[in-house]
Amino acid sequence: MAKEKFYITTPIYYPSDKLHIGHSYCTVATDTMARYKRMRGFDVKFLTGTDEHGQKIERIAKEKGVSPKEYVDGIVKWVKELWKLLDISYDYYIRTTDEKHINAVQKIFKKLYENGDIYKSSYEGLYCTPCETFYTERQLVDGKCPDCGREVETLKEESYFFKLSKYQDRIIKHIEEHPDFIQPATRKNEMINNFLKPGLEDLCISRTSFKWGIPVDFDPGHIVYVWVDALSNYISALGYGSSDDSDFKRYWPADIHVVGKEIVRFHTIIWPAMLMALDLPLPKKVFGHGWLIIGGGKMSKSKGNVVDPKVLVDKYGVDSIRYFLLREIAFGQDGNFTNEALINRINSDLANDLGNLLSRTVGMIDKYFKGILPSEQKSNSFDSEIINTVQNTVKKVEEYMEKMLFSDAFSEIWVLVRRCNKYIDETTPWILAKDENKKSELAGIMYTLAETLRIIAVLISPGMPNTPKEIYKQLCIEDEYLKTWDSIEKFGNLPKEVKIQKGNVVFPRLDLEKELEELETAMAKAQSESVANKKDSKENSQKEELITIDDFSKIKLKVGKIIKCEKVEKSDKLLKSQIKIGDEVRQIVSGIAAHYSPEEMVGKKVVVVTNLKPVKLRGVLSEGMILAASDDEGNLKAVTIDGDIKDGSEVK
Ligand code: MSP
């Protein structure tokens, strides 16, 4: 029988900077769904890519002294490496600078124009450059961009307009008649009440004030609006409008567009209107997930609170990170990211629960049966309950996965993992092992554990593609069928004579304090390297960036006298100093504990940056920075004053 198709997409990312763990979250979730559907026998097409045009990219490239294409090429290379590291199994990577995409967008624009859905007029509006979006007065929040909170500017130019208003009623009708179209349901109400019901205005879809974009081929001074360019990727990637549109015929409409909540609007209003105008079917579902929040706000480069996914994967392995993202945050809602929560999850769920279950099972088969179970096996009074639990788990996981409720799916699998650990305690194999007559009962227990572990390995594999390989290896499972989803619909497919091969501890336990310290350092290093990379453009690699005296005078430096100093609790690196600077006393936290004892610091006159934004380090407020010099060998010395001068004196 021919396989049913399943087309799933992530948003295409802006390569305006390197991607952070928030972007990875969306891609890992989409990848998990794609892997699940493949395992369920679908012919999956999983699309991701990059959204490479726009004024912002043009500006960044200019600042770096490279062409926009050179700039995005570098970031795209980095993004592809990241997806490889995270085991993202995409089938196609679309770049909006691809010839194929550019041609498709030009065709789409022309078709809309010829159909009378686009007209020329002039536009005066409020534009947010970072978001590349025009807003109406009433959409602004406190006069600022409703999405990013930044200033907007008034812009007037001759533009093409898309008759979005014409499609308003049809879109409302579609949303109401297709309850699954927007998921989760709360996002549907938001779209209807906040955007559609108040009335849609026609959309300005071309720009003339910059060049880095797709030109309107019949009016070359105009550049296609980035969102029209970007949204078209979902069909241009399938060959829409090209001589080979077989993929388009096979896979369109998309089964799911996975997007972040702030761009649901573009995918459920503008995109459907474009498709209606092109007379194409609408995607079946748009799933708007929540944000990864860090320190109370959305993780974003501009807030300086980004977490580098490569650092995390290097340290803890890809499956730990994927598991954490999928389990910790309910897909659809916002969720907090903290290093502490990550390490705690690795310790409790992966090391303690799953890792232990595997090593105990393999260890006991090795110890009591020299590594091979006899075929003569007896069941015990707990078995039927375990088998029932396994079968229920499989059913529930399937239901949750279909709805993209990954956290619920994993939570259900872990109920089973913990149940198995409890089963070991209930059946007390170590006591049975002392009695020759109980050997077949003991073998039966070991079989139940091994078969359940195999089923667990299959269940986790869409989200954690590597751990199952280790489980199969230790249980000597080579038959590919036993790794398929079909094989877990029934308990007992594993042949009775289970063999084992002792292996590595799959998830070693982590020391929380040590890991937190190391992570902080690794993140700071990655951050500074990425700042260093920034300088690595054509122009800047040859000479250091120069600043003017005005730039320098922005930094306020003063002499401060340390009057008290102590260690920051639970940290090996940080000292907390009270520093008298003229009439005021400030608290400053510095990473110098490895170089100075608190006693050594007291009495020193140091140079302090006094107009630095206050931050919290390990929860302790720091209102400035003590200057220090460090060399390649790891030596560090505070900058002190030569001779005596009053604290509070300015350093210039
Ligand atoms: N280029 C557009 C999408 C065009 S799709 C036709 C765009 N790019 S983006 O790089 O800014 O964001 C891509 C996706 O990453 C969005 O879905 C966004 O919600 C998601 N995330 C960015 N930061 C995030 C978090 N902190 N947490 C979760 N997702 C986040 O928008």
XYZ file of C-alpha atoms in Angstrom, residues 8 65 67 105 110 137 146 193 242 271 300 326 332 340 475 498 530 537 579 588 633 638 647:
23
model
C 5.840 19.367 8.315
C 32.046 45.198 5.537
C 28.065 41.562 1.137
C 8.328 34.367 -5.356
C 3.061 38.471 -10.675
C -1.605 53.186 15.317
C 3.689 45.258 19.828
C -10.743 38.599 18.425
C 9.019 25.439 -11.510
C -0.471 33.153 4.424
C 16.794 37.074 22.645
C 10.651 18.250 25.161
C 2.250 25.403 23.378
C 19.810 24.197 37.279
C 20.372 -5.966 25.108
C 17.752 -12.406 25.880
C 30.903 35.091 19.255
C 34.825 40.467 9.099
C 33.133 49.546 47.812
C 30.091 44.660 43.322
C 48.353 31.734 31.615
C 43.074 43.914 39.981
C 38.017 57.370 46.601
